[in-house]
Amino acid sequence: MITINLKPNTSKSLYIQLYESIKQDITGKILAPNSPLPSKRALAAHLGISVKTIENAYSQLLLEGYIYSVEKKGYFVSPLSDYRTRSAKDTPYVSKYHDETYLVDLKANKNNMEMFPASTWYRMMRETLSYDSAKLLDTVPFNGLLELRIAIAKYLLDFRGMVVSPDQIIIGAGTEYLYNRLIQLLGRDTFFAVEDPGYNKIRAIYRSNEVQYRAIPLDKEGICMDLLENSGCNVVHLSPAHHFPLGFVTPITRRLELLSWVNAQKGRYIIEDDYDSEYRYHGMPVQPLYAIDVRGKVIYMNTFSKSIAPAVRISFMVLPEDLMEKYISTMNFYSCSVSSFDQFTLARFIEGNYLERHINRMKRFYVKQHNDIVSAIRESSLRDNSSIIEDASGTHFLLKVQTSLSDSELIAHLHNRKILISCLSEYCEQYNPDYDSTLIVNYSGITTEQIMYFIKELEKVVGL
Amino acid sequence: MITINLKPNTSKSLYIQLYESIKQDITGKILAPNSPLPSKRALAAHLGISVKTIENAYSQLLLEGYIYSVEKKGYFVSPLSDYRTRSAKDTPYVSKYHDETYLVDLKANKNNMEMFPASTWYRMMRETLSYDSAKLLDTVPFNGLLELRIAIAKYLLDFRGMVVSPDQIIIGAGTEYLYNRLIQLLGRDTFFAVEDPGYNKIRAIYRSNEVQYRAIPLDKEGICMDLLENSGCNVVHLSPAHHFPLGFVTPITRRLELLSWVNAQKGRYIIEDDYDSEYRYHGMPVQPLYAIDVRGKVIYMNTFSKSIAPAVRISFMVLPEDLMEKYISTMNFYSCSVSSFDQFTLARFIEGNYLERHINRMKRFYVKQHNDIVSAIRESSLRDNSSIIEDASGTHFLLKVQTSLSDSELIAHLHNRKILISCLSEYCEQYNPDYDSTLIVNYSGITTEQIMYFIKELEKVVGL
């Protein structure tokens, strides 16, 4: 007969104690496979507890298959082979992986807290809770909340000169997420062209998805048209308003060549990544390629992680109508990946013109950051041993230094001094000696002290 | 000479008016390709405005490539071919796509607003704003916020008997998102097995990613082991705690067979989808397969969209250590797709034991929903013409009706009566006559009136 030390005063109910005890005897082979269990009534009498408690424990054991029942004969132990459980000591509980910490991070695309429009953003959140709460739990359409898509369409018309229907917009949790969707939408036989140098996360996404891509070298106006033409690629990824990392604008002449390339064959598309076009410091933002594409061949992408803050993980893409119809017929089973709360908050933020104000405020901030760091370089001994390559836009510039160090040595030396930075060559697929010794200085989130520390250490590293 | 009607009183600055006017003349071929532009000084005198204004307009035109400069000769019109812009009338502005509205939705996995723990959730949000705001703009690690991963690991230990390190957890914006990551992690040569019948979104994701999968029929304990063995599949997707849509629990005997299958060959894995295991109404939640896998072959997935509310778009997966190391070395370039704000809020919600309380509250609510609808069916004329197949857990049951209608006719008739519902056969890959005339009744978010309406209309449809 089963003997169990039941503890009436613990938080565990009696039936759970009984269930666990019998289960342990079964998995530990104390109760032999196929041996009968005592009847509910007999066990209840033996243990001095109610038949109901025994019944509950037996039901759970039966549900999970530790015992089986035979009609008119009662319950029997299931034969189990090789039963083990994972114990706490099998698994380390404390985090093994730590991100390294740096004194200066010139690589990450950070915002500093003071520049985040926190009070406005939190007010929009509170308004969402007050005014939209009834709608917050409705199912979000696959392509995102209509309110947000309308706000984005208006914003694109007013600030980017783009005529877009809210129906063409798909909201997603980050640009990387949308690229993955796009690969599925365009199909795995798509042959992608990327810029060389170019944003290397795009290449990582193509590799991770095991789709074919080719990196096409650039001339000073953008991707080389003859190399693109001969590559056999049918979709090209570009950032014409502000190339990353080189920083130039693709001129209208090359843009028209790109449109003529895309129109020349069926199934060709341009993915226009407009990631930081809002941040042009002199003159106006450059008009997107999308605005002069009348045949629906440009897929436009942008992110609020860059224009507002990385904490806002909302991106969107504008699909040409034929691709949108294909998306609806083949991919609208995917749920929208952004919570309705965040979408309502962002819609209010855009509609209230806070996005526009925030961008203007950030422009002034970035111009100051940019001027501070450029002046500091010009006042240092780097003055005669480096050149700045820039375009008065975005949040980075290139700093080419005179040094006998290789790029990996340069990075490693700075790394040892707790400075995180990239070289242009890290963004290249093919080696190009013109791109040697060129640091990418992303100044979006650093302080004056960090700037001075970086310059002082860089002087030491290049031997000044 | 260029003649421009400048309007000093509009909000547009003079240089933008000038830029737009010249650009229009260039793209409209009013200014001939390669023809010279007037010098800045001459144009300034002609228009009676400052040289600085002309300079700004020319700079923007130069930046965008509408004009080019020749040293010591001045500015010239770039030759442009086929320039057109998209006009507002090319693109419809009002949404074309409307979701159909239904009087009763027995398909969607909704929560009704009253059951959402709104005041607690919003309090967690406010606390996040007050206490975590300094950390809100830090970069979120690729696998999610450590605070949230620790909270989830503790929760899994306390409520699911799972020993998990926070390092094994990856947070993502929805389960679908994580499946896409998993396909890339396991590699495209993976041959996936899914249950037939089973959750058809998983199949849609595999199809959309163009990876190989096979649907394996079930017996009454779960997936047929001999068919799985002979399929050649190396990864199997299961929901052992509560099969969708059939609703049964995979017993311990079959679980041990599954573990013995997964351990028999290198590279085999089980994906355990534990999507609604919290909602078991009698007895305890069934222990996950993960807890008895000691060799690290089970990938565990769960979502807070189901356990809290669809508006909370946060899911997670627990990877075996070898897969986590592979993820770190090949895929940690992907940023975490959930905002830090949502992650801090959820971490507070779990740590404060609100998740546990919410689940208990929802259990009582679902039991009542379930009992109401079952009683209503038993009191209707469906009583003798239908049977309910259920398992006292989750938020759905099966209702097999006697009818001469085909499944598609049945669905269409209900659809015409503004009732959205699915048939079991929609979740099948191979036809099985046992599964005919079986409705899947998801009662999570419907009212008593909707229940009564559904039963009344169903009676009519099946001719009672």
Coordinates of N, CA, C and O in Angstrom, one line a residue, chain A residues 15 19 23 60 63-66 80-81 83-86 88 91-93 95-97 110 113 116 122 125 129 133 136-137 139 154 163 165-168 173 176-177 180 184 188 201 204-205 208-210 249 251-252 256 280 283-284 286-287 290-294 311 313 321 325 328 333-337 339 341-342, chain B residues 15 19 23 60 63-66 80-81 83-86 88 91-93 95-97 110 113 116 122 125 129 133 136-137 154 163-168 173 176-177 180 184 188 201 204-205 208-210 249 251-252 256 280 283-284 286-287 290-294 311 313 321 325 328 333-337 339 341-342:
Chain A
Y15 N -4.3 17.0 -2.5 CA -4.3 16.1 -3.7 C -3.0 16.3 -4.5 O -2.5 15.4 -5.1
Y19 N -0.6 13.4 -5.6 CA -0.2 13.3 -7.0 C 1.3 13.2 -7.1 O 1.9 12.3 -7.8
K23 N 3.5 10.0 -8.4 CA 4.2 10.2 -9.6 C 5.7 9.9 -9.4 O 6.3 9.2 -10.2
Q60 N -5.5 13.6 -12.3 CA -4.3 14.3 -12.8 C -3.3 13.3 -13.4 O -2.8 13.4 -14.5
L63 N -4.7 12.0 -16.6 CA -4.6 13.0 -17.6 C -3.3 13.0 -18.2 O -3.1 13.1 -19.4
E64 N -2.2 12.9 -17.4 CA -0.9 13.0 -17.8 C -0.3 11.7 -18.2 O 0.8 11.6 -18.7
G65 N -1.1 10.6 -18.0 CA -0.7 9.3 -18.5 C 0.2 8.5 -17.6 O 0.8 7.5 -18.1
Y66 N 0.4 8.9 -16.4 CA 1.3 8.1 -15.5 C 0.6 6.9 -15.0 O 1.2 5.9 -14.7
L80 N 7.0 3.1 -17.9 CA 7.8 4.3 -18.4 C 9.2 3.9 -18.6 O 9.8 3.3 -17.7
S81 N 9.8 4.3 -19.7 CA 11.3 4.1 -19.8 C 12.0 5.4 -19.7 O 11.6 6.4 -20.2
Y83 N 12.8 7.8 -17.6 CA 12.3 9.1 -17.1 C 13.2 9.9 -16.3 O 13.7 9.4 -15.3
R84 N 13.6 11.1 -16.7 CA 14.4 11.9 -15.9 C 13.9 13.4 -15.9 O 13.2 13.8 -16.8
T85 N 14.2 14.1 -14.9 CA 13.8 15.6 -15.0 C 15.1 16.4 -14.9 O 16.1 15.9 -14.4
R86 N 15.0 17.6 -15.3 CA 16.1 18.5 -15.3 C 16.2 19.1 -13.9 O 15.2 19.6 -13.4
A88 N 17.8 21.8 -11.0 CA 18.2 23.2 -11.0 C 19.7 23.3 -11.3 O 20.2 24.3 -11.9
T91 N 21.3 23.8 -15.0 CA 21.2 25.0 -15.8 C 21.7 26.2 -15.0 O 21.2 26.5 -13.9
P92 N 22.7 26.9 -15.5 CA 23.1 28.1 -14.8 C 22.0 29.2 -14.8 O 21.3 29.4 -15.8
Y93 N 21.9 29.8 -13.6 CA 20.8 30.8 -13.5 C 21.2 32.2 -13.8 O 20.4 33.0 -14.2
S95 N 23.1 35.2 -15.7 CA 23.5 35.5 -17.1 C 25.0 35.3 -17.4 O 25.8 35.8 -16.7
K96 N 25.3 34.5 -18.4 CA 26.6 34.2 -18.8 C 27.2 35.3 -19.7 O 28.3 35.5 -19.8
Y97 N 26.2 35.8 -20.5 CA 26.6 36.7 -21.6 C 26.5 38.2 -21.1 O 25.5 38.6 -20.7
K110 N 22.6 55.6 -30.8 CA 21.9 55.9 -29.5 C 21.4 57.3 -29.5 O 21.8 58.1 -30.2
M113 N 19.2 60.4 -23.2 CA 17.9 60.6 -22.6 C 17.4 62.0 -22.6 O 16.2 62.1 -22.9
F116 N 15.3 62.6 -25.8 CA 14.1 61.9 -26.0 C 12.9 62.7 -25.6 O 12.9 63.3 -24.5
Y122 N 5.1 60.5 -23.1 CA 4.4 59.9 -22.0 C 3.0 60.5 -21.9 O 2.0 59.8 -21.5
M125 N 1.0 58.7 -24.3 CA 0.7 57.4 -23.7 C -0.6 57.5 -22.8 O -1.5 56.7 -22.9
L129 N -4.3 55.9 -23.2 CA -5.0 55.2 -22.1 C -6.4 55.8 -21.8 O -7.4 55.1 -21.6
S133 N -8.8 53.6 -24.9 CA -8.7 52.4 -24.2 C -9.7 51.3 -24.7 O -9.4 50.2 -24.7
L136 N -8.2 49.6 -27.6 CA -6.8 49.0 -27.4 C -6.8 47.5 -27.5 O -5.8 47.0 -27.9
L137 N -7.9 46.9 -27.2 CA -7.9 45.4 -27.3 C -8.5 44.8 -28.6 O -8.6 43.6 -28.7
T139 N -8.5 43.6 -32.3 CA -7.5 43.0 -33.1 C -6.9 44.1 -34.1 O -7.7 44.8 -34.7
K154 N -0.1 61.0 -44.2 CA -0.1 62.5 -44.2 C 1.3 63.1 -44.0 O 1.7 64.1 -44.6
V163 N 3.1 60.7 -52.3 CA 1.7 60.5 -52.3 C 1.5 59.0 -52.0 O 1.9 58.1 -52.9
S165 N -1.1 55.9 -50.2 CA -2.3 55.5 -49.6 C -2.0 54.8 -48.3 O -1.1 54.0 -48.2
P166 N -2.8 55.0 -47.2 CA -2.6 54.2 -46.0 C -2.7 52.7 -46.3 O -2.1 51.9 -45.5
D167 N -3.4 52.3 -47.4 CA -3.5 50.9 -47.7 C -2.2 50.3 -48.2 O -2.0 49.1 -48.4
Q168 N -1.2 51.2 -48.6 CA 0.1 50.7 -49.1 C 1.1 50.5 -48.0 O 2.2 50.0 -48.2
A173 N 7.6 45.7 -36.4 CA 8.5 45.9 -35.2 C 9.9 45.9 -35.7 O 10.7 45.0 -35.4
E176 N 14.4 45.3 -39.6 CA 14.9 44.0 -39.9 C 13.7 43.0 -40.0 O 13.7 42.1 -40.9
Y177 N 12.7 43.2 -39.2 CA 11.5 42.4 -39.3 C 10.9 42.6 -40.7 O 10.5 41.6 -41.3
N180 N 12.7 40.8 -43.5 CA 12.3 39.3 -43.5 C 11.0 39.1 -44.2 O 10.9 38.1 -45.0
Q184 N 10.2 37.1 -48.1 CA 9.2 36.1 -48.3 C 8.2 36.6 -49.4 O 7.7 35.8 -50.2
R188 N 12.0 33.6 -52.8 CA 13.3 33.2 -52.6 C 14.2 33.1 -53.8 O 15.4 32.9 -53.7
K201 N 24.1 45.0 -42.1 CA 23.0 44.2 -41.5 C 22.1 43.7 -42.6 O 21.6 42.6 -42.5
A204 N 23.7 40.6 -43.8 CA 23.5 39.6 -42.7 C 22.1 39.0 -42.8 O 22.0 37.7 -42.7
I205 N 21.1 39.8 -43.1 CA 19.8 39.3 -43.2 C 19.6 38.4 -44.4 O 19.0 37.3 -44.3
S208 N 21.4 35.2 -43.6 CA 20.7 34.4 -42.6 C 19.5 33.7 -43.2 O 19.1 32.6 -42.8
N209 N 18.9 34.3 -44.2 CA 17.8 33.8 -44.9 C 18.2 32.9 -46.1 O 17.3 32.3 -46.8
E210 N 19.5 32.8 -46.3 CA 20.1 32.0 -47.4 C 19.5 32.3 -48.7 O 19.2 31.5 -49.5
V249 N 24.6 62.0 -51.6 CA 23.3 62.0 -52.1 C 23.3 61.4 -53.5 O 24.2 61.9 -54.3
P251 N 22.4 61.7 -57.1 CA 21.8 62.8 -57.9 C 20.7 62.4 -58.8 O 20.6 61.2 -59.1
I252 N 19.9 63.3 -59.2 CA 18.7 63.1 -60.0 C 19.0 62.3 -61.3 O 18.3 61.4 -61.7
L256 N 17.3 58.8 -62.2 CA 16.5 58.5 -63.4 C 17.1 57.2 -64.1 O 16.3 56.4 -64.6
R280 N 18.8 66.4 -42.4 CA 19.7 67.1 -43.3 C 19.8 68.5 -42.7 O 18.7 69.1 -42.4
G283 N 19.6 73.4 -46.0 CA 18.6 73.1 -47.1 C 17.5 72.2 -46.6 O 17.3 71.9 -45.5
M284 N 16.9 71.6 -47.7 CA 15.7 70.7 -47.4 C 16.1 69.3 -47.4 O 17.2 68.9 -48.0
V286 N 16.3 65.7 -48.9 CA 16.3 65.3 -50.4 C 15.0 64.5 -50.6 O 14.7 63.6 -49.9
Q287 N 14.4 64.8 -51.8 CA 13.2 64.1 -52.1 C 13.4 62.6 -52.3 O 14.5 62.2 -52.9
Y290 N 11.0 57.4 -54.4 CA 9.6 57.0 -54.5 C 8.8 58.0 -55.1 O 7.9 57.7 -55.9
A291 N 9.1 59.3 -54.9 CA 8.2 60.4 -55.3 C 8.3 60.6 -56.9 O 7.3 61.2 -57.4
I292 N 9.3 60.1 -57.5 CA 9.4 60.3 -58.9 C 9.3 58.9 -59.7 O 9.5 58.8 -60.9
D293 N 8.8 57.9 -58.9 CA 8.6 56.6 -59.5 C 7.1 56.5 -59.8 O 6.3 56.4 -58.9
V294 N 6.7 56.6 -61.1 CA 5.2 56.6 -61.4 C 4.7 55.2 -61.7 O 3.5 55.0 -61.9
A311 N 14.2 53.3 -28.7 CA 13.2 52.6 -27.8 C 11.9 52.5 -28.5 O 11.0 51.6 -28.2
R313 N 10.2 51.0 -31.3 CA 10.5 49.9 -32.2 C 9.4 49.8 -33.3 O 8.8 48.8 -33.4
E321 N 1.3 49.0 -55.3 CA 0.0 48.3 -55.2 C 0.0 46.8 -55.5 O -0.7 46.0 -54.9
E325 N -1.1 43.8 -53.0 CA -2.2 42.8 -53.3 C -1.6 41.4 -53.1 O -2.3 40.5 -52.6
I328 N -1.5 40.7 -49.4 CA -2.8 40.4 -48.9 C -3.2 39.0 -49.2 O -3.7 38.2 -48.4
F333 N -1.7 36.4 -43.2 CA -1.9 35.6 -42.0 C -1.0 36.0 -40.8 O -1.2 35.7 -39.7
Y334 N 0.1 36.7 -41.2 CA 1.0 37.2 -40.2 C 0.3 38.4 -39.4 O -0.1 39.3 -40.0
S335 N 0.3 38.3 -38.1 CA -0.3 39.3 -37.3 C 0.7 40.5 -37.3 O 1.9 40.4 -37.4
C336 N 0.1 41.7 -37.0 CA 1.0 42.9 -36.9 C 1.8 42.7 -35.6 O 1.3 42.3 -34.6
S337 N 3.1 43.0 -35.7 CA 4.0 42.7 -34.6 C 4.2 43.9 -33.6 O 5.0 43.8 -32.7
S339 N 2.4 46.4 -30.8 CA 1.2 46.5 -29.9 C 0.3 47.7 -30.3 O 0.9 48.7 -30.7
F341 N -1.2 49.6 -28.4 CA -0.8 50.8 -27.5 C 0.3 51.7 -28.1 O 0.1 52.9 -28.2
D342 N 1.4 51.0 -28.6 CA 2.4 51.8 -29.2 C 2.0 52.5 -30.5 O 2.4 53.6 -30.8
Chain B
Y15 N 14.0 80.9 -50.7 CA 14.9 80.0 -51.5 C 14.3 78.7 -51.9 O 14.5 78.2 -52.9
Y19 N 14.0 77.4 -55.6 CA 14.4 76.0 -55.9 C 13.4 75.3 -56.6 O 13.6 74.6 -57.6
K23 N 13.6 74.0 -60.5 CA 13.5 72.5 -60.6 C 12.3 72.2 -61.6 O 12.5 71.3 -62.5
Q60 N 20.9 73.4 -53.1 CA 20.0 72.3 -53.0 C 19.8 71.6 -54.4 O 19.8 70.4 -54.5
L63 N 23.0 69.7 -54.9 CA 23.0 68.5 -54.0 C 22.1 67.4 -54.6 O 22.5 66.2 -54.6
E64 N 21.0 67.7 -55.2 CA 20.1 66.7 -55.7 C 20.4 66.4 -57.2 O 19.8 65.5 -57.8
G65 N 21.3 67.2 -57.8 CA 21.8 66.8 -59.1 C 21.0 67.4 -60.2 O 21.2 67.0 -61.4
Y66 N 20.1 68.4 -60.0 CA 19.3 69.0 -61.1 C 20.2 69.9 -61.9 O 19.9 70.2 -63.0
L80 N 18.0 65.5 -68.2 CA 17.2 64.5 -67.5 C 16.3 63.9 -68.5 O 15.7 64.5 -69.4
S81 N 16.1 62.6 -68.4 CA 15.2 61.9 -69.3 C 14.0 61.4 -68.5 O 14.2 60.9 -67.4
Y83 N 11.4 62.4 -66.7 CA 11.1 62.8 -65.3 C 9.6 62.9 -65.1 O 9.0 63.7 -65.8
R84 N 9.1 62.2 -64.1 CA 7.7 62.4 -63.8 C 7.5 62.3 -62.3 O 8.3 61.7 -61.6
T85 N 6.5 62.9 -61.8 CA 6.2 62.7 -60.3 C 4.8 62.0 -60.2 O 4.0 62.1 -61.1
R86 N 4.7 61.4 -59.1 CA 3.4 60.8 -58.8 C 2.4 61.9 -58.3 O 2.8 62.6 -57.4
A88 N -1.3 63.2 -56.7 CA -2.2 62.7 -55.6 C -3.3 61.8 -56.2 O -3.8 60.9 -55.6
T91 N -3.0 57.8 -56.6 CA -3.1 56.9 -55.4 C -4.3 57.2 -54.6 O -4.5 58.3 -54.1
P92 N -5.1 56.1 -54.4 CA -6.3 56.3 -53.6 C -5.9 56.6 -52.1 O -5.0 55.9 -51.6
Y93 N -6.6 57.5 -51.5 CA -6.1 57.9 -50.1 C -6.9 57.1 -49.1 O -6.5 56.9 -48.0
S95 N -8.8 54.0 -47.3 CA -8.6 52.6 -47.2 C -9.5 51.7 -48.1 O -10.7 51.9 -48.0
K96 N -8.9 50.9 -48.9 CA -9.7 50.0 -49.8 C -10.1 48.7 -49.1 O -11.1 48.1 -49.4
Y97 N -9.2 48.3 -48.2 CA -9.4 47.0 -47.5 C -10.2 47.1 -46.2 O -9.8 47.8 -45.3
K110 N -9.9 36.5 -28.9 CA -10.0 37.8 -28.4 C -10.1 37.8 -26.9 O -10.5 36.8 -26.3
M113 N -12.7 43.6 -23.1 CA -12.0 44.6 -22.4 C -12.1 44.5 -20.9 O -11.2 44.8 -20.2
F116 N -9.3 42.4 -19.4 CA -8.0 42.9 -19.4 C -7.6 43.6 -18.1 O -8.4 44.4 -17.6
Y122 N -1.8 49.5 -16.5 CA -1.4 50.9 -16.7 C -0.6 51.4 -15.5 O 0.2 52.2 -15.6
M125 N 2.8 50.4 -16.2 CA 3.3 51.4 -17.2 C 3.8 52.7 -16.5 O 4.9 53.1 -16.7
L129 N 7.6 54.3 -16.2 CA 7.9 55.6 -16.5 C 8.7 56.3 -15.3 O 9.6 57.1 -15.5
S133 N 12.8 55.0 -16.1 CA 13.0 55.9 -17.3 C 14.4 56.1 -17.7 O 14.7 56.2 -18.9
L136 N 15.2 53.3 -19.9 CA 14.3 53.0 -21.1 C 15.0 53.2 -22.4 O 14.6 52.6 -23.4
L137 N 16.0 54.1 -22.5 CA 16.6 54.3 -23.8 C 17.9 53.6 -24.0 O 18.6 53.8 -25.0
K154 N 11.9 32.8 -13.5 CA 11.3 32.5 -12.2 C 9.9 32.0 -12.4 O 9.5 31.0 -11.7
V163 N 13.3 24.4 -15.3 CA 14.6 25.0 -14.8 C 15.2 25.6 -16.1 O 15.6 24.9 -17.0
V164 N 15.2 27.0 -16.1 CA 15.6 27.7 -17.3 C 16.5 28.8 -16.9 O 16.2 29.5 -15.9
S165 N 17.6 29.0 -17.6 CA 18.5 30.1 -17.3 C 17.9 31.3 -18.2 O 17.5 31.1 -19.3
P166 N 18.0 32.5 -17.6 CA 17.6 33.7 -18.4 C 18.4 33.8 -19.7 O 17.9 34.4 -20.7
D167 N 19.6 33.2 -19.7 CA 20.4 33.2 -20.9 C 19.8 32.4 -22.1 O 20.3 32.4 -23.2
Q168 N 18.9 31.5 -21.7 CA 18.3 30.6 -22.8 C 17.1 31.2 -23.4 O 16.6 30.6 -24.3
A173 N 8.6 39.8 -30.7 CA 7.3 40.4 -30.9 C 6.3 39.4 -31.6 O 6.0 39.5 -32.7
E176 N 4.9 34.2 -34.1 CA 5.2 34.1 -35.6 C 6.6 34.6 -35.9 O 7.4 34.1 -36.7
Y177 N 6.9 35.7 -35.2 CA 8.3 36.3 -35.4 C 9.3 35.3 -35.0 O 10.3 35.1 -35.7
N180 N 10.0 32.5 -37.4 CA 10.8 32.9 -38.5 C 12.3 32.9 -38.1 O 13.2 32.5 -38.9
Q184 N 15.5 30.2 -39.5 CA 16.9 30.6 -39.9 C 17.9 30.0 -39.0 O 19.0 29.6 -39.5
R188 N 17.8 26.0 -43.4 CA 16.8 25.8 -44.4 C 16.7 24.3 -44.9 O 15.8 24.0 -45.6
K201 N -1.4 28.1 -38.9 CA -0.5 29.2 -39.1 C 1.0 28.7 -39.2 O 1.8 29.3 -40.0
A204 N 1.5 27.7 -42.6 CA 1.6 28.9 -43.5 C 3.0 29.5 -43.4 O 3.5 30.0 -44.4
I205 N 3.5 29.6 -42.2 CA 4.9 30.2 -42.0 C 5.9 29.3 -42.7 O 6.8 29.8 -43.4
S208 N 5.4 30.0 -46.4 CA 5.9 31.3 -46.8 C 7.4 31.4 -46.8 O 8.0 32.2 -47.6
N209 N 8.1 30.6 -46.0 CA 9.5 30.6 -45.9 C 10.1 29.6 -46.9 O 11.3 29.4 -47.0
E210 N 9.2 28.9 -47.6 CA 9.6 27.9 -48.6 C 10.5 26.8 -48.0 O 11.5 26.4 -48.6
V249 N -4.4 15.9 -24.1 CA -3.1 16.0 -23.5 C -2.3 14.8 -24.0 O -2.8 13.7 -24.0
P251 N 0.0 11.9 -23.4 CA 0.4 11.3 -22.1 C 1.9 11.0 -22.0 O 2.6 11.0 -22.9
I252 N 2.3 10.8 -20.7 CA 3.7 10.6 -20.4 C 4.3 9.5 -21.3 O 5.5 9.7 -21.7
L256 N 7.6 10.2 -23.6 CA 8.9 9.5 -23.5 C 9.3 8.9 -24.8 O 10.5 8.9 -25.2
R280 N -5.9 25.5 -17.6 CA -6.5 24.2 -17.3 C -7.4 24.3 -16.1 O -7.0 24.9 -15.1
G283 N -7.7 20.5 -11.8 CA -6.4 20.0 -11.5 C -5.3 21.0 -11.9 O -5.6 22.2 -12.0
M284 N -4.1 20.5 -12.1 CA -3.0 21.4 -12.3 C -2.7 21.5 -13.8 O -3.0 20.6 -14.6
V286 N -0.6 20.8 -17.0 CA 0.2 19.7 -17.3 C 1.7 20.1 -17.5 O 1.9 21.1 -18.1
Q287 N 2.5 19.3 -16.9 CA 4.0 19.6 -17.0 C 4.5 19.7 -18.4 O 4.1 18.8 -19.2
Y290 N 9.4 19.9 -21.9 CA 10.8 20.6 -21.6 C 11.3 20.1 -20.3 O 12.5 19.8 -20.1
A291 N 10.4 19.9 -19.3 CA 10.9 19.6 -17.9 C 11.5 18.2 -17.8 O 12.2 18.0 -16.8
I292 N 11.1 17.3 -18.7 CA 11.7 16.0 -18.6 C 12.7 15.7 -19.7 O 13.1 14.5 -19.9
D293 N 13.1 16.7 -20.4 CA 14.1 16.6 -21.4 C 15.5 17.0 -20.8 O 15.7 18.2 -20.5
V294 N 16.3 16.0 -20.6 CA 17.6 16.3 -19.9 C 18.7 16.5 -20.9 O 19.8 16.9 -20.5
A311 N -3.3 42.3 -27.1 CA -2.6 43.6 -27.2 C -1.2 43.6 -26.7 O -0.4 44.4 -27.0
R313 N 2.0 42.2 -27.2 CA 2.6 41.4 -28.3 C 4.0 41.0 -27.9 O 5.0 41.4 -28.5
E321 N 21.0 25.0 -24.8 CA 22.2 25.8 -24.8 C 23.0 25.7 -26.1 O 23.6 26.8 -26.5
E325 N 24.0 29.1 -28.3 CA 25.3 29.5 -28.7 C 25.4 29.7 -30.2 O 26.1 30.6 -30.7
I328 N 23.8 33.1 -30.9 CA 24.7 34.2 -30.5 C 25.8 34.3 -31.6 O 26.1 35.5 -32.0
F333 N 22.9 39.6 -34.6 CA 22.8 41.0 -35.2 C 21.4 41.5 -35.3 O 21.1 42.7 -35.4
Y334 N 20.4 40.6 -35.1 CA 19.0 41.0 -35.1 C 18.7 41.7 -33.8 O 19.0 41.1 -32.7
S335 N 18.2 42.9 -33.9 CA 17.8 43.6 -32.7 C 16.6 43.0 -32.1 O 15.8 42.4 -32.8
C336 N 16.4 43.2 -30.8 CA 15.2 42.7 -30.1 C 14.0 43.5 -30.6 O 14.1 44.7 -30.8
S337 N 12.9 42.8 -31.0 CA 11.8 43.5 -31.7 C 10.7 44.0 -30.7 O 9.7 44.5 -31.2
S339 N 9.8 46.8 -27.7 CA 10.3 48.0 -27.1 C 10.6 47.8 -25.6 O 10.0 46.9 -24.9
F341 N 10.1 49.6 -23.2 CA 9.0 50.1 -22.3 C 8.1 48.9 -22.0 O 7.7 48.6 -20.9
D342 N 7.7 48.2 -23.1 CA 6.8 47.0 -22.9 C 7.4 45.9 -22.1 O 6.8 45.2 -21.3

